[in-house]
XYZ file of C-alpha atoms in Angstrom:
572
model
C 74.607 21.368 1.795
C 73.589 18.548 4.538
C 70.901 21.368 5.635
C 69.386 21.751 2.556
C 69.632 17.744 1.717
C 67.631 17.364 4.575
C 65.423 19.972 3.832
C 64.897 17.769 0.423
C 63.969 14.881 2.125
C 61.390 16.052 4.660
C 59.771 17.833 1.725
C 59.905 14.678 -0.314
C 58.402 12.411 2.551
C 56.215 15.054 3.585
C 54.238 15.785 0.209
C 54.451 12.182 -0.460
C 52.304 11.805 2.532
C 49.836 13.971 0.834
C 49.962 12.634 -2.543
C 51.427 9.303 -3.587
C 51.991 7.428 -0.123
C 48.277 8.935 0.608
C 45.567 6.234 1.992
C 42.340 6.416 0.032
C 39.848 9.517 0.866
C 36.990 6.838 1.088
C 36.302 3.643 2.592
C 33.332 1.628 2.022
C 32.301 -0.738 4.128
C 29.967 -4.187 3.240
C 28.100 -6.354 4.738
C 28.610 -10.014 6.032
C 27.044 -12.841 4.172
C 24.036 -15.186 5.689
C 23.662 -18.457 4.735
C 19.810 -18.398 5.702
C 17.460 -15.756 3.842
C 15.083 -13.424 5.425
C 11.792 -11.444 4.249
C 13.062 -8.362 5.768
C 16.433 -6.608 6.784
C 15.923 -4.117 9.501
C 18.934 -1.006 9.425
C 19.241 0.652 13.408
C 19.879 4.088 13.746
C 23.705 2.754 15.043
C 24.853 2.926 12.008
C 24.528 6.396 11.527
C 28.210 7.549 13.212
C 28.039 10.676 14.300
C 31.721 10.852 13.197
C 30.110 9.675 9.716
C 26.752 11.248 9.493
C 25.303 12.274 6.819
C 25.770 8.455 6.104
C 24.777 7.112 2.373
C 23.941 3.732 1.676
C 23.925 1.926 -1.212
C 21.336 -0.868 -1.587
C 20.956 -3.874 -3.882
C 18.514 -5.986 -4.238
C 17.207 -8.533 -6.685
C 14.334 -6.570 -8.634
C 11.832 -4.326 -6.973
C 12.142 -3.342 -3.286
C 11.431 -0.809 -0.977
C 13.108 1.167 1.847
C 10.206 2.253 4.710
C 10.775 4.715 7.781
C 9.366 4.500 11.017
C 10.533 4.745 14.380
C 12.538 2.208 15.484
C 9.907 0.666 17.970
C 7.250 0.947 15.210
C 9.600 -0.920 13.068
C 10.096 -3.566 15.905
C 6.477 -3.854 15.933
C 6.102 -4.584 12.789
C 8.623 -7.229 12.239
C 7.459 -9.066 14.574
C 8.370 -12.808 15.129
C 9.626 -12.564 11.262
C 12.935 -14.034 9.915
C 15.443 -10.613 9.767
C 18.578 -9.489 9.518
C 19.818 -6.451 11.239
C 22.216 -4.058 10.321
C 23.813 -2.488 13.553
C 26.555 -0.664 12.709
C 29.936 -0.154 11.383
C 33.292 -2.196 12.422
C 35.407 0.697 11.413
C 38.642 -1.216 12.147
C 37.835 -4.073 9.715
C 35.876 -1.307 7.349
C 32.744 -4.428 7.471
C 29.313 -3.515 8.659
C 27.998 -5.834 11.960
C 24.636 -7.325 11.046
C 22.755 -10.070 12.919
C 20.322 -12.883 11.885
C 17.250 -13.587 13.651
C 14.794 -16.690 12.664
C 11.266 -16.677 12.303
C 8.550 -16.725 9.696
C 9.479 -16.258 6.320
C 6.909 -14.734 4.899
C 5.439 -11.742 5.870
C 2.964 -9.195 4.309
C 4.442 -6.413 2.253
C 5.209 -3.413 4.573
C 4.969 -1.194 1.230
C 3.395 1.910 2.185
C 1.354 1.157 5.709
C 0.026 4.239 7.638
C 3.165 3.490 10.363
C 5.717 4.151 7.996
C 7.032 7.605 7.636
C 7.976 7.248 4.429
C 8.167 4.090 1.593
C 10.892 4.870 -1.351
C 11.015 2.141 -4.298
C 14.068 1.214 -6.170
C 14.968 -1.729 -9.089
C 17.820 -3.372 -8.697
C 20.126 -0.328 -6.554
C 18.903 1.995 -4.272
C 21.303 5.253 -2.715
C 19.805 6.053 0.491
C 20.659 9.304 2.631
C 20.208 8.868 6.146
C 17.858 11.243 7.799
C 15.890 11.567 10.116
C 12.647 13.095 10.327
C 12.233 14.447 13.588
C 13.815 13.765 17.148
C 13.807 9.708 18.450
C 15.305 7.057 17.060
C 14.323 5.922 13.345
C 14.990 2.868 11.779
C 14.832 1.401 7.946
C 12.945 -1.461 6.620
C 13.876 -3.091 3.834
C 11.420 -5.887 2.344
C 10.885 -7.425 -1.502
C 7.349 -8.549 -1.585
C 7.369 -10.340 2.095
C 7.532 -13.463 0.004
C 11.109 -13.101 -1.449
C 14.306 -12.179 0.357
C 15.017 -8.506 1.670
C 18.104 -6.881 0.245
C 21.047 -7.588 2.171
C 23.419 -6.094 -0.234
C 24.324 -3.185 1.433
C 27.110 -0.905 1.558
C 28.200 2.340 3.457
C 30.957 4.712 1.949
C 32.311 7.267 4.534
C 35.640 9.862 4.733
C 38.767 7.743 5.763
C 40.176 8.865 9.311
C 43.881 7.456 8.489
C 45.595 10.394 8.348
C 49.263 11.468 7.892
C 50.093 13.052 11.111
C 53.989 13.936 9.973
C 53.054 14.869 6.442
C 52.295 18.882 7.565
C 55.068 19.121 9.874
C 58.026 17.713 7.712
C 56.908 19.779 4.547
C 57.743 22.728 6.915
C 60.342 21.786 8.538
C 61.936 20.671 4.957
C 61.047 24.189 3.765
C 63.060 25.735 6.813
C 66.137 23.497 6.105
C 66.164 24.634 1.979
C 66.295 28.351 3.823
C 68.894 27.744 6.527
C 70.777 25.930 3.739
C 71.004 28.838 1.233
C 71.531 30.951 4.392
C 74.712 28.909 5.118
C 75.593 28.990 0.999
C 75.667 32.773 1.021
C 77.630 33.220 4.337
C 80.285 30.859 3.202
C 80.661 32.869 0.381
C 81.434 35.776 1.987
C 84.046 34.116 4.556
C 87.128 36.622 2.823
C 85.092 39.536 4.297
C 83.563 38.006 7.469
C 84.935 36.352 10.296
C 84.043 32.663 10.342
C 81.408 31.238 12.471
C 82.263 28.168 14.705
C 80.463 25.150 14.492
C 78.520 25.504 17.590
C 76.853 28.895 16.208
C 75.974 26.712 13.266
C 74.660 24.387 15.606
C 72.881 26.835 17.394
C 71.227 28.139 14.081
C 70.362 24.449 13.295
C 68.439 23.718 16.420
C 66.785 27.159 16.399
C 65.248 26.318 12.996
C 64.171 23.166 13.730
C 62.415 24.485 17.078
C 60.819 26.665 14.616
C 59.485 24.226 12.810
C 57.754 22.087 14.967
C 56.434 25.144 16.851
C 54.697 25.729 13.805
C 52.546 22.616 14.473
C 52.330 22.497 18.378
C 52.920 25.907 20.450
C 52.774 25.100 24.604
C 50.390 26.813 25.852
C 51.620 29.748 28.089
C 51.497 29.293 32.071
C 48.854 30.777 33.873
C 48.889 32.825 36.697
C 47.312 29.722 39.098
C 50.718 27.748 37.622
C 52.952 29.956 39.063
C 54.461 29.525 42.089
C 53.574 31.407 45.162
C 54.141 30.919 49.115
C 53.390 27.911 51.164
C 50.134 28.141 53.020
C 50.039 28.016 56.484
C 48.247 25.151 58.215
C 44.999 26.762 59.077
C 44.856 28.587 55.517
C 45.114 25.220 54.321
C 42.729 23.838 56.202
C 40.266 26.097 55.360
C 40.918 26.010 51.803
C 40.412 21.948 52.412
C 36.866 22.828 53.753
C 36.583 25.354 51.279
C 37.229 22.298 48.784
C 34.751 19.763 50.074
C 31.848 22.078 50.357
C 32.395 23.261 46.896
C 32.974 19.616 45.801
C 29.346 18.177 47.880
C 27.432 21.358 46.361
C 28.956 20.181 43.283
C 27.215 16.724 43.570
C 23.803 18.108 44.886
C 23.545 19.706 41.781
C 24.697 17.098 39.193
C 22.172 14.962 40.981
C 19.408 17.345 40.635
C 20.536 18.062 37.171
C 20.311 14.458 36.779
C 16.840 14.193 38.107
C 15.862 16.775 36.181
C 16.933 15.598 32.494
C 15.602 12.132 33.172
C 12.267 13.562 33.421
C 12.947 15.582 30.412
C 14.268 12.201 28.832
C 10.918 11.064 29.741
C 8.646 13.597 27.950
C 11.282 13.499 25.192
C 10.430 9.668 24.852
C 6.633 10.618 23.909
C 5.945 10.923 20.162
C 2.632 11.622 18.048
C 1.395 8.283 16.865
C 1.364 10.047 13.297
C 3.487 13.237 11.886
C 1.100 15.581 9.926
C 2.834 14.779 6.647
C 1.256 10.799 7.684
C -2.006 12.222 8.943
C -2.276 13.894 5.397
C -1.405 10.645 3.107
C -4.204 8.665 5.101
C -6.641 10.890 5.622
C -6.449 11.278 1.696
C -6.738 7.326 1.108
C -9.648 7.616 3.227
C -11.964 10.022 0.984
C -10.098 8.095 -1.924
C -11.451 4.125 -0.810
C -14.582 5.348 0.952
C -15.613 7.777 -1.344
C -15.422 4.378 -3.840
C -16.852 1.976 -1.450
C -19.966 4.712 -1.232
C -20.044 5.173 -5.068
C -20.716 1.436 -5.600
C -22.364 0.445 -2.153
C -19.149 -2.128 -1.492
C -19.057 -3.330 1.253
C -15.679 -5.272 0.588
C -13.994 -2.231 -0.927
C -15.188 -0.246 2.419
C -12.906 -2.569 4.407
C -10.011 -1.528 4.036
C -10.612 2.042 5.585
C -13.502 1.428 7.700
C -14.343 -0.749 10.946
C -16.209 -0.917 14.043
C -19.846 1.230 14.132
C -19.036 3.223 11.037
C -18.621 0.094 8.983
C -21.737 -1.602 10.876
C -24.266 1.293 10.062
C -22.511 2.036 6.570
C -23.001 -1.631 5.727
C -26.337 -1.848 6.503
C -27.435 1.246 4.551
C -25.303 -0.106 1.686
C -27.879 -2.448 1.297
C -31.156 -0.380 1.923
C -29.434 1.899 -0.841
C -28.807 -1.350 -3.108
C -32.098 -2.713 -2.720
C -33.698 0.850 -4.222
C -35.965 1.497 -0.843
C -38.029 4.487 -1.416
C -37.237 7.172 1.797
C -33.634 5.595 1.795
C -31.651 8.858 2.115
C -27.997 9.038 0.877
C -25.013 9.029 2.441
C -22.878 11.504 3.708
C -19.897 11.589 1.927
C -16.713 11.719 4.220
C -14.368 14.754 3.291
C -11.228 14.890 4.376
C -9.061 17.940 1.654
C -8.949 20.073 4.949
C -8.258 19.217 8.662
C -9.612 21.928 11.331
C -7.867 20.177 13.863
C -6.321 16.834 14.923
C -6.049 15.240 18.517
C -3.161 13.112 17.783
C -2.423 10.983 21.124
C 1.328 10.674 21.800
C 2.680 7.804 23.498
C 6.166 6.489 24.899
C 5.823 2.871 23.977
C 4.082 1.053 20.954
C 0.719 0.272 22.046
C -2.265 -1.002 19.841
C -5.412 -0.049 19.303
C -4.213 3.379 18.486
C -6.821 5.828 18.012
C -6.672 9.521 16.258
C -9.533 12.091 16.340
C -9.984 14.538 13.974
C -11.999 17.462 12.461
C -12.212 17.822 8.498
C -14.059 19.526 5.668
C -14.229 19.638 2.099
C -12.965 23.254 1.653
C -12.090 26.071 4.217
C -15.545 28.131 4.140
C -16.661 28.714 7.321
C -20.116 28.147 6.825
C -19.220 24.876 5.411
C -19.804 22.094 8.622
C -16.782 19.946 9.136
C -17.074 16.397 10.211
C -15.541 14.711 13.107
C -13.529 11.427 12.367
C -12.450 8.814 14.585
C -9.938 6.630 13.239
C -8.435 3.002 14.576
C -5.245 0.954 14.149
C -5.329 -2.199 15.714
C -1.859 -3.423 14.847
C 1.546 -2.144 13.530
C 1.085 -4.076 10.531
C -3.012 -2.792 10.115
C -4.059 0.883 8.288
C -5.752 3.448 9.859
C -9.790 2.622 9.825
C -12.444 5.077 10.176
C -14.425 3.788 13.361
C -16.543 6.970 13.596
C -17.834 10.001 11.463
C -20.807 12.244 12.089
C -21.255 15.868 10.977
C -20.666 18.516 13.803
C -23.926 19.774 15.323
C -24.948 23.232 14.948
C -23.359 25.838 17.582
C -20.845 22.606 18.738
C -17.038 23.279 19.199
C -13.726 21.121 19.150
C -10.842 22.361 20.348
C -7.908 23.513 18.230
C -5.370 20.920 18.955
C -2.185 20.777 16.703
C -0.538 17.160 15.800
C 2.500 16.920 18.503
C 0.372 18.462 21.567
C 2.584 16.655 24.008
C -0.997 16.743 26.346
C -2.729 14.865 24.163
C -2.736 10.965 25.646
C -5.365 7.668 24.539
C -7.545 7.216 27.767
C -9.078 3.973 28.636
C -13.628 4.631 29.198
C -13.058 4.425 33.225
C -10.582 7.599 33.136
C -10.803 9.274 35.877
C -9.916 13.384 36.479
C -12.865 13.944 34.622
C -16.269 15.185 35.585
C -17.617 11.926 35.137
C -15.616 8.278 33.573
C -16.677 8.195 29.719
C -18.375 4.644 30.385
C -20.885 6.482 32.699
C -21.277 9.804 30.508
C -21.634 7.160 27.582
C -24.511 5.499 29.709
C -25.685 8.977 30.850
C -26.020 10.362 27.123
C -27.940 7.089 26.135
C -30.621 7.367 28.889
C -31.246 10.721 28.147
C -31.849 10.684 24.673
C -33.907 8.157 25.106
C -35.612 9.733 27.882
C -36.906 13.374 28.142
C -37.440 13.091 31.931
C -34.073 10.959 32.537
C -32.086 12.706 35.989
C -29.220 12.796 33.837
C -30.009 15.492 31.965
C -28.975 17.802 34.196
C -25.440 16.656 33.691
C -25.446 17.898 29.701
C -25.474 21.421 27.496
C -28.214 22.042 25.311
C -28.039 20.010 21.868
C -30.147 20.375 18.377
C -29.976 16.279 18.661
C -31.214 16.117 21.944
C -34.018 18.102 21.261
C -34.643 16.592 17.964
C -35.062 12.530 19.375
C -36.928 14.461 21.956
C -39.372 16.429 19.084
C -39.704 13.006 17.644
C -40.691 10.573 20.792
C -43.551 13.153 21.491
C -45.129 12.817 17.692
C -45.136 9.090 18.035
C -46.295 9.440 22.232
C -49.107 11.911 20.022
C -49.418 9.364 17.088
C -49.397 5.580 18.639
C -53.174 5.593 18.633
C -53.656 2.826 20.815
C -50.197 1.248 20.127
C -47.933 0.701 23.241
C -44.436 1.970 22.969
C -41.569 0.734 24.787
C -37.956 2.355 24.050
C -34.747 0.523 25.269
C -30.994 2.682 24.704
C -27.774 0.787 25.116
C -24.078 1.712 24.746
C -22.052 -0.516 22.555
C -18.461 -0.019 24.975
C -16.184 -1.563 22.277
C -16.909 1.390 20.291
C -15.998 4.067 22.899
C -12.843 5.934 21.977
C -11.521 8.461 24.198
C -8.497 10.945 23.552
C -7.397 13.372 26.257
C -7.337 17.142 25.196
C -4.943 20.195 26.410
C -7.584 21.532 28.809
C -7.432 18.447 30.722
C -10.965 17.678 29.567
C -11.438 14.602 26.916
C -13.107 13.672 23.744
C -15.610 10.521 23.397
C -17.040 9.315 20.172
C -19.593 6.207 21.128
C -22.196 4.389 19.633
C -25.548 4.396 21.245
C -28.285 1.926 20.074
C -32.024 2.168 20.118
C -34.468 -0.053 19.513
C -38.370 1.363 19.432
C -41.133 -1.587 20.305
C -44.672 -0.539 18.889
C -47.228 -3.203 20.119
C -51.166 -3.687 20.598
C -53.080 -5.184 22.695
C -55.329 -8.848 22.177
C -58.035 -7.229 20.494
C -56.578 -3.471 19.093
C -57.168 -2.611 15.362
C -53.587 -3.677 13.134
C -50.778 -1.099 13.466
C -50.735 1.741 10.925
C -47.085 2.570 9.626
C -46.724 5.914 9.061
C -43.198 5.994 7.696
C -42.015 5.511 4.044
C -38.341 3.866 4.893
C -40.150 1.977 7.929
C -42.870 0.924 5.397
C -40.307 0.190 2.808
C -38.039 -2.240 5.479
C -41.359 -4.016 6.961
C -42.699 -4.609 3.337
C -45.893 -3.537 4.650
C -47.929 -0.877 5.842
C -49.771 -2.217 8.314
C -49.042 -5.259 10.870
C -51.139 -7.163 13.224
C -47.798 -8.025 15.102
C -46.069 -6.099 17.264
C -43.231 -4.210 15.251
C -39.576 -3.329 16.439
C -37.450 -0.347 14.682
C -33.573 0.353 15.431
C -31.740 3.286 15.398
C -27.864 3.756 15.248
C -26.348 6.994 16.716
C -23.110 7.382 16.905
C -21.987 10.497 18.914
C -18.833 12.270 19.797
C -19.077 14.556 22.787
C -16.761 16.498 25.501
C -16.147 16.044 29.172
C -14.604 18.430 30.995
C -12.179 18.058 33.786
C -13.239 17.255 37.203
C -13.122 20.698 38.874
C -14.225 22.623 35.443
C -17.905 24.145 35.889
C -18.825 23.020 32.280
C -21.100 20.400 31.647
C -20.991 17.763 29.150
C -21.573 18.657 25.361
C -22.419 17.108 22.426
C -20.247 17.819 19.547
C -21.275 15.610 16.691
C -23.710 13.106 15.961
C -26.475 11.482 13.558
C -29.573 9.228 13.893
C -29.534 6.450 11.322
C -32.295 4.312 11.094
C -30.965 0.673 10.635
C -33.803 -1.484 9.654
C -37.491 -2.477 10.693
C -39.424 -6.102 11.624
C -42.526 -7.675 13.010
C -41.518 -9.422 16.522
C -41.658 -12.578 16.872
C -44.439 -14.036 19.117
């Protein structure tokens, strides 16, 4: 009867500890309050236990909000010097969530969709956010109103409860064992008139072996091994050789562990690179680019073409957006910009968050072949700026770009005095510009072939043939704030510059007025004759390769375009 009264109990207790006495499944942890508000609230990647993960947050937040992804840096970078608060992690002890206020500005602008942000979800009012991350590296959350009002900082994280009931499994068996040995004993003292009885200490016996049984059931000892066994004593030189043995084993040991270690911190450092943008980025801008300039170019807006445009390409796009306003006969139109398909992408990664970042890629309208693509260079200055086109020019016939996919580890942003090349891109820049200027320039020598070459060429001899009695003077110059340059797998690089021109047609004291022979040029100098000498500039933005330093290639020009940016008499 005691046996199976026992028995009771531990199965009592034990389910108890399963069901009724049971903590809760869940705990949810909240965060701390601030007495000072903040623009933004920044969540690390700490908080995402790995004894928690998947981790789920709920977020609430007065009215609209939004929740944007990025890599933690990037998200560094874009706070800023703002007023945050950051959510670190989880005080699992205390079930709270650490968070930390920082001061700083308290208004900010709103990080709603920029091109640095993975992703941008919007909620009203509550927000359930699963935690995960896009790719490898550390990612972080941003959480942000308007920039104006306060970020959410109602924020909560629900996750399994570790308090378990270690007994509860043990003492339901063991209370399952006693209920047996206790029948067992029922039915033996019922048959005591035809059985001898058993003494106490076989009842004893039978207790103890049950109960061994039970807890064996939860934790066996593991058997001994043949090493734990004991064997004879060594003799003084067997040990000391097994002592040598020992320390060789244990230095070789530590040769490799440090050569292991070597080893993964360089892996730790390539790990550390990242593409600037994923595809699934490079996608959403590149379509907000044809979207906004393909408006800008519908209305000739200049403002409009601001927001995805900068550097030469707004310059020269400005400037015809006015030649195309004012109705100039000769003016041609522009090229639109198409971005639906991308041929290929040299997307620079980089360890550390450095700005400008710059992105070069190839894109067309459809995927016909015989369709030519056009090569884009595009700029962001800051963390908190967009993606601006800085360059675009149609691919030349019979010119290449390599296929580079977005993640190329070997792609890097190079500075114009790179060296490892066959020239710096400064001096190929400077090169390029004296030679298309120039039929007879001693550069030449160091570029391929190129329809644009040959055209300026074709067109300096008709006005050499044409000037009459004019004079003609031709000056080329390299605007070096506009050369980008983007390493490419082969070790070779890509340059997009822009490369000015400026054309001086002038007479002597007593030479008959100059005769204009062109209808834009005409059109611009509101006349078609002048008895001043008259200047014309040209824009021509380029992109071309270099090849490494010990490659036998020579320069070549990929894409490029002559724009003709306006006409004047000179001034006296």
């Amino acid at each position: 009867m005691i046996a199976m009264l026992l028995g009771v109990a531990a199965l009592i207790v034990g389910i108890g500890q399963k069901t009724f006495w049971a903590p809760p499944e869940t705990v949810t942890a909240s965060m701390p309050q601030f007495s000072d508000e903040a623009p933004l609230t920044v969540i690390e990647p700490t908080i995402n236990d790995a004894h928690l993960a998947p981790v789920e947050l709920v977020i609430k937040g007065e009215g609209e909000f939004t929740a944007s992804l990025a890599r933690s840096a990037e998200v560094q970078a874009w706070v800023d010097d703002a007023a945050h608060v950051t959510l670190e992690g989880i005080d699992r002890a205390n079930a709270s969530l650490q968070a930390d206020y920082t001061d700083g500005k308290k208004e900010v602008p709103n990080p709603a969709g920029d091109d640095i942000f993975f992703d941008s979800q919007k909620a009203d009012g509550t927000m359930t956010y699963r935690w995960t991350a896009p790719d490898d590296g550390q990612w972080s959350l941003l959480l942000a109103a308007d920039g104006k009002k306060p970020a959410p900082v109602d924020i909560s994280i629900t996750y399994d409860n570790d308090d378990a009931m270690p007994w509860a499994l043990p003492l339901i068996i063991i209370g399952a064992l006693l209920l047996v040995l206790g029948a067992a004993l029922l039915a033996v003292r019922g048959n005591t008139k035809k059985t001898p009885a058993k003494s106490p200490a076989q009842f004893s016996v039978a207790l103890a072996a049950v109960l061994a049984l039970g807890t064996g059931a939860v934790s066996l000892p593991m058997s001994p091994t043949e090493s734990s066994m004991e064997s004879e004593p060594a003799t003084s030189d067997e040990a000391k050789a097994s002592e040598t043995a020992k320390e060789s084993e244990q230095k070789s040991e530590q040769a490799t562990e440090s050569e292991s270690s070597k080893d993964a911190a360089s892996t730790d450092a390539e790990s550390l690179a990242y593409p600037v943008v994923t595809e699934e980025q490079l996608t959403r801008l590149l379509k907000d680019v044809q979207k906004q300039i393909g408006a800008a170019d519908d209305k000739h807006d200049s403002d409009r073409l601001g927001w995805r445009a900068a550097g030469a390409f707004k310059s020269i796009r400005d400037t015809r957006y006015k030649i195309l306003k004012d109705k100039i006969k000769g003016a041609e139109k522009l090229i639109p910009v198409e971005t639906s398909v991308v041929r290929s992408a040299a997307v620079p990664n980089a360890s550390e968050v450095k700005f400008p970042r710059r992105i070069t890629v190839v894109t067309a309208k459809d995927q016909d072949a015989n369709t030519l693509p056009t090569a884009l260079t595009l700029q962001q200055d800051n963390a908190r700026a967009n993606y601006k086109v800085v360059f675009a020019a149609k691919m030349l016939p019979n010119s290449t770009f390599p296929g580079i996919a977005v993640g190329d580890p070997s792609v890097k942003q190079l500075e114009a005095d790179a060296e490892g090349l066959k020239t710096t891109p400064k001096d190929a820049a400077k090169a390029l510009a004296k030679v298309m200027g120039d039929e007879k320039a001693k550069e030449k020598d160091q570029f391929e072939k190129s329809a644009l070459i040959e055209q300026l060429h074709a067109k300096q001899k008709d006005e050499d043939k044409n000037r009459d009695e004019a004079k003609i003077e031709r000056k080329t110059s390299v605007n070096e704030k506009d050369t980008s340059v983007i390493s490419t797998p082969d070790g070779g690089a890509l340059v997009t510059a822009r490369i000015n021109e400026k054309v001086t047609f002038s007479r002597g004291e007593d030479a008959d007025v100059l005769d204009v022979v062109n209808d834009l040029t005409k059109a611009l100098l509101g006349s078609s004759t002048s008895n001043k000498a008259v200047e014309v500039s040209y824009a021509t933005p380029v992109m071309f390769y270099i090849p490494a330093a010990d490659s036998d290639q020579k320069i070549s020009l990929i894409a490029g375009e002559v724009t003709l940016l306006g006409a004047k008499q000179a001034d006296d």
